[in-house]
Tab-separated table of C-alpha atoms in Angstrom:
chain	number	residue	atom	x	y	z
A	15	MET	CA	0.045	0.465	0.030
A	16	MET	CA	1.446	3.776	-0.466
A	17	SER	CA	1.214	6.897	1.271
A	18	SER	CA	-1.856	8.712	-0.060
A	19	TYR	CA	-3.782	11.792	0.439
A	20	LEU	CA	-7.721	11.836	1.560
A	21	VAL	CA	-9.502	15.071	0.501
A	22	GLU	CA	-12.510	15.416	3.073
A	23	LEU	CA	-15.316	17.575	1.252
A	24	ASN	CA	-18.386	19.513	3.090
A	25	ASP	CA	-21.815	20.181	1.297
A	26	LYS	CA	-21.148	23.037	-1.318
A	27	GLU	CA	-18.117	20.063	-2.334
A	28	GLU	CA	-15.224	22.677	-1.335
A	29	THR	CA	-12.012	21.373	0.424
A	30	GLN	CA	-12.409	20.923	4.419
A	31	SER	CA	-9.623	19.116	5.196
A	32	VAL	CA	-6.660	17.289	3.682
A	33	THR	CA	-5.441	13.631	5.436
A	34	LEU	CA	-1.809	12.215	4.631
A	35	VAL	CA	-2.251	8.805	4.823
A	36	LEU	CA	1.717	7.235	5.175
A	37	SER	CA	2.426	3.803	5.133
A	38	SER	CA	6.042	4.154	5.076
A	39	LEU	CA	9.173	6.295	5.772
A	40	LEU	CA	9.271	6.491	1.836
A	41	ASP	CA	9.056	10.118	0.481
A	42	ALA	CA	7.527	11.303	4.368
A	43	THR	CA	9.555	14.178	4.644
A	44	SER	CA	8.140	15.427	0.908
A	45	LEU	CA	4.702	13.813	1.503
A	46	ILE	CA	4.045	15.940	4.407
A	47	GLU	CA	5.436	19.168	3.476
A	48	ASN	CA	3.436	19.133	0.024
A	49	LEU	CA	0.457	19.456	2.905
A	50	TRP	CA	1.240	23.226	3.478
A	51	LYS	CA	-0.028	24.413	0.798
A	52	TYR	CA	-3.842	23.378	1.886
A	53	LYS	CA	-4.946	26.367	3.896
A	54	GLN	CA	-7.874	23.950	5.327
A	55	LYS	CA	-7.084	21.506	8.279
A	56	LYS	CA	-4.203	19.201	7.915
A	57	TYR	CA	-3.814	15.475	9.469
A	58	VAL	CA	-1.029	13.020	9.338
A	59	ASP	CA	-2.148	9.662	10.323
A	60	LEU	CA	0.370	7.503	11.251
A	61	SER	CA	-1.967	4.564	12.178
A	62	LEU	CA	-0.368	2.115	9.538
A	63	LEU	CA	3.175	2.494	10.560
A	64	SER	CA	5.046	0.962	13.459
A	65	VAL	CA	5.665	2.997	16.554
A	66	PRO	CA	9.724	3.726	15.896
A	67	ASP	CA	8.477	4.728	12.546
A	68	VAL	CA	6.010	7.096	14.190
A	69	ILE	CA	8.458	8.789	16.488
A	70	ASN	CA	11.032	9.069	13.143
A	71	VAL	CA	8.082	10.740	11.541
A	72	LEU	CA	7.400	13.044	14.556
A	73	GLU	CA	11.139	14.188	14.813
A	74	MET	CA	11.732	14.505	11.493
A	75	ILE	CA	8.950	17.809	11.403
A	76	ASN	CA	9.914	20.965	13.141
A	77	ASP	CA	6.960	22.852	12.606
A	78	LYS	CA	3.929	20.697	13.683
A	79	SER	CA	1.422	23.905	14.993
A	80	GLU	CA	-0.915	23.269	11.789
A	81	LEU	CA	-0.869	19.800	11.853
A	82	THR	CA	-2.936	17.046	13.786
A	83	PHE	CA	-1.544	13.527	13.893
A	84	LYS	CA	-3.479	10.277	13.523
A	85	LEU	CA	-2.779	6.766	15.616
A	86	SER	CA	-4.458	4.129	16.783
A	87	HIS	CA	-4.883	2.954	20.351
A	88	THR	CA	-1.543	0.332	20.127
A	89	GLN	CA	0.540	3.046	18.741
A	90	ILE	CA	0.210	5.474	21.892
A	91	ASN	CA	0.663	5.089	25.696
A	92	ILE	CA	2.061	7.331	28.547
A	93	GLU	CA	5.577	6.610	27.546
A	94	PHE	CA	5.241	7.415	24.423
A	95	LEU	CA	3.439	10.691	25.751
A	96	LYS	CA	6.618	11.685	27.572
A	97	GLN	CA	8.863	11.455	24.653
A	98	GLN	CA	6.895	13.665	23.256
A	99	LYS	CA	7.298	17.657	23.656
A	100	ASP	CA	4.827	20.710	22.905
A	101	ILE	CA	1.828	18.558	22.974
A	102	GLN	CA	-0.986	20.663	22.924
A	103	ASP	CA	-3.969	18.801	23.207
A	104	ILE	CA	-5.032	15.001	22.686
A	105	ASP	CA	-8.286	13.589	21.649
A	106	TYR	CA	-10.146	10.001	20.765
A	107	ARG	CA	-12.526	10.327	17.775
A	108	ASP	CA	-13.559	7.140	15.137
A	109	ASN	CA	-11.304	4.842	16.934
A	110	THR	CA	-8.277	7.174	16.437
A	111	TYR	CA	-5.983	9.356	18.687
A	112	LEU	CA	-5.829	12.485	17.935
A	113	LEU	CA	-2.837	14.564	18.738
A	114	SER	CA	-1.916	17.847	18.050
A	115	TYR	CA	1.036	20.422	18.968
A	116	ALA	CA	2.095	23.769	20.837
A	117	GLU	CA	2.475	24.875	23.947
A	118	SER	CA	0.827	22.697	26.309
A	119	ASN	CA	-2.229	24.167	27.696
A	120	VAL	CA	-3.920	20.751	29.123
A	121	ASP	CA	-2.813	17.876	30.972
A	122	VAL	CA	-2.320	15.134	28.517
A	123	TYR	CA	-1.235	12.590	30.534
A	124	GLU	CA	-4.775	12.730	32.377
A	125	LYS	CA	-6.550	13.440	29.659
A	126	TYR	CA	-4.892	10.248	27.896
A	127	GLN	CA	-5.532	8.367	30.869
A	128	ARG	CA	-9.139	9.312	30.710
A	129	LEU	CA	-9.558	8.503	27.018
A	130	ASN	CA	-7.753	4.851	27.533
A	131	ARG	CA	-9.787	4.241	29.818
A	132	ASN	CA	-13.428	5.135	27.904
A	133	VAL	CA	-11.107	3.087	24.895
A	134	ILE	CA	-11.111	-0.286	26.870
A	135	VAL	CA	-14.826	0.117	27.966
A	136	GLN	CA	-15.860	-0.028	24.888
A	137	LYS	CA	-14.084	-2.236	23.560
A	138	GLN	CA	-15.281	-4.799	26.413
A	139	SER	CA	-18.874	-3.516	25.852
A	140	TYR	CA	-18.433	-4.320	21.981
A	141	GLU	CA	-17.087	-7.992	23.397
A	142	LEU	CA	-20.057	-8.594	25.729
A	143	GLU	CA	-22.181	-7.628	23.104
A	144	ILE	CA	-20.833	-10.399	20.815
A	145	VAL	CA	-21.457	-12.778	23.826
A	146	GLU	CA	-24.923	-11.542	24.306
A	147	SER	CA	-25.581	-12.183	20.669
A	148	LEU	CA	-24.361	-15.545	20.652
A	149	LEU	CA	-25.983	-16.390	23.730
A	150	ARG	CA	-29.507	-15.435	22.309
A	151	GLU	CA	-28.627	-17.175	18.799
A	152	GLN	CA	-28.016	-20.915	20.677
A	153	ASP	CA	-31.116	-19.835	22.385
A	154	LYS	CA	-33.119	-19.637	19.601
A	155	LYS	CA	-31.106	-22.648	17.770
A	156	ASN	CA	-32.462	-24.950	20.594
A	157	GLU	CA	-36.041	-24.162	20.086
A	158	THR	CA	-35.434	-24.308	16.583
A	159	VAL	CA	-33.680	-27.468	16.908
A	160	THR	CA	-35.979	-29.223	19.245
A	161	MET	CA	-39.049	-28.303	17.102
A	162	LEU	CA	-37.212	-30.198	14.080
A	163	GLU	CA	-36.124	-32.823	16.349
A	164	ARG	CA	-39.686	-33.804	16.879
A	165	GLU	CA	-41.042	-33.202	13.064
A	166	ASN	CA	-38.366	-35.260	12.009
A	167	GLN	CA	-38.686	-38.078	14.440
A	168	LEU	CA	-42.768	-37.809	13.494
A	169	LEU	CA	-41.875	-38.243	9.689
A	170	ARG	CA	-39.402	-41.184	10.256
A	171	GLN	CA	-42.131	-43.120	12.129
A	172	GLY	CA	-44.734	-42.427	9.642
A	173	GLY	CA	-42.714	-42.420	6.341
A	174	MET	CA	-40.869	-39.936	4.500
A	175	SER	CA	-42.477	-38.481	1.306
A	176	GLN	CA	-40.464	-36.376	-1.510
A	177	ASN	CA	-42.035	-33.416	-0.152
A	178	ASP	CA	-40.177	-33.789	3.544
A	179	ASP	CA	-36.759	-33.903	1.848
A	180	ASP	CA	-36.748	-30.091	2.350
A	181	LEU	CA	-37.387	-30.263	6.024
A	182	GLU	CA	-34.809	-33.354	6.096
A	183	ASN	CA	-32.198	-30.921	4.030
A	184	ARG	CA	-33.127	-27.932	6.512
A	185	TYR	CA	-32.936	-29.820	9.559
A	186	LEU	CA	-29.055	-31.374	8.462
A	187	GLU	CA	-28.620	-27.713	7.570
A	188	LEU	CA	-29.741	-26.118	10.818
A	189	MET	CA	-27.525	-28.957	12.947
A	190	GLU	CA	-24.356	-27.764	11.493
A	191	LYS	CA	-25.083	-24.170	11.786
A	192	TYR	CA	-25.984	-24.729	15.519
A	193	LYS	CA	-22.851	-26.647	16.195
A	194	GLN	CA	-20.479	-24.333	14.450
A	195	SER	CA	-22.985	-21.748	16.853
A	196	LEU	CA	-21.621	-23.801	19.948
A	197	LYS	CA	-18.506	-24.035	18.900
A	198	ARG	CA	-17.544	-20.301	18.768
A	199	LEU	CA	-19.967	-19.914	22.057
A	200	GLU	CA	-17.381	-22.069	23.511
A	201	GLN	CA	-14.259	-20.130	22.401
A	202	LEU	CA	-15.708	-17.251	24.153
A	203	ARG	CA	-16.547	-19.013	27.475
A	204	ASP	CA	-13.433	-20.015	27.525
A	205	SER	CA	-12.074	-16.065	28.189
A	206	LYS	CA	-12.525	-14.175	31.453
A	207	LEU	CA	-14.907	-12.112	29.764
A	208	GLY	CA	-17.188	-14.471	28.293
A	209	LYS	CA	-17.194	-16.502	31.947
A	210	LEU	CA	-18.441	-13.203	33.559
A	211	GLN	CA	-21.156	-12.520	30.663
A	212	VAL	CA	-22.490	-16.438	30.767
A	213	ALA	CA	-22.809	-16.427	34.486
A	214	TYR	CA	-25.223	-13.074	34.351
A	215	TRP	CA	-26.876	-13.956	31.278
A	216	ASN	CA	-28.183	-17.736	33.001
A	217	LYS	CA	-28.696	-15.597	36.199
A	218	LYS	CA	-30.635	-13.619	33.965
A	219	ARG	CA	-32.637	-16.500	32.832
A	220	GLY	CA	-33.388	-17.528	36.204
A	221	TYR	CA	-30.575	-20.800	35.854
């Protein structure tokens, strides 16, 4: 993947912001210098780079005052922030940390820790939703499988016609999906988070 520029337009089809997405250090200096021809908001997306490369890019830019840098959750921590000078502000939007540089006017470390806690909670909530969705899915499939098993047994006892093949196929197909769902559920149950959510779900259902 090559480095590229992304231009955001407003409702009038006018340039609102420009983002340079860096995929490597190749020509990074000249690519960043090209941003200065734009008067609009300027972003440098570093989320595709390794942490050492991110540091290299930040060190090669003398004037960062009009640039906002985008980093991923895995690239940033307190130690990283302590290595940086003159961070004006930090924010988190659209799954990305935003760093701006100038004379600092906020407690960057405290704000990062607050943002980071929110990011972790969001990720845990998303994982809990997945577990809960799978548990709902298992409940529905339990009911459907029980019904199909009963119908399948009655058909076998009374003899099956050609038209009943569809029901048999449905039964076999659903059983396969049911097994796959159980496998995914068991994998989640092996995690600490999954065990907590399963216990909560069972309690909620009165088990």
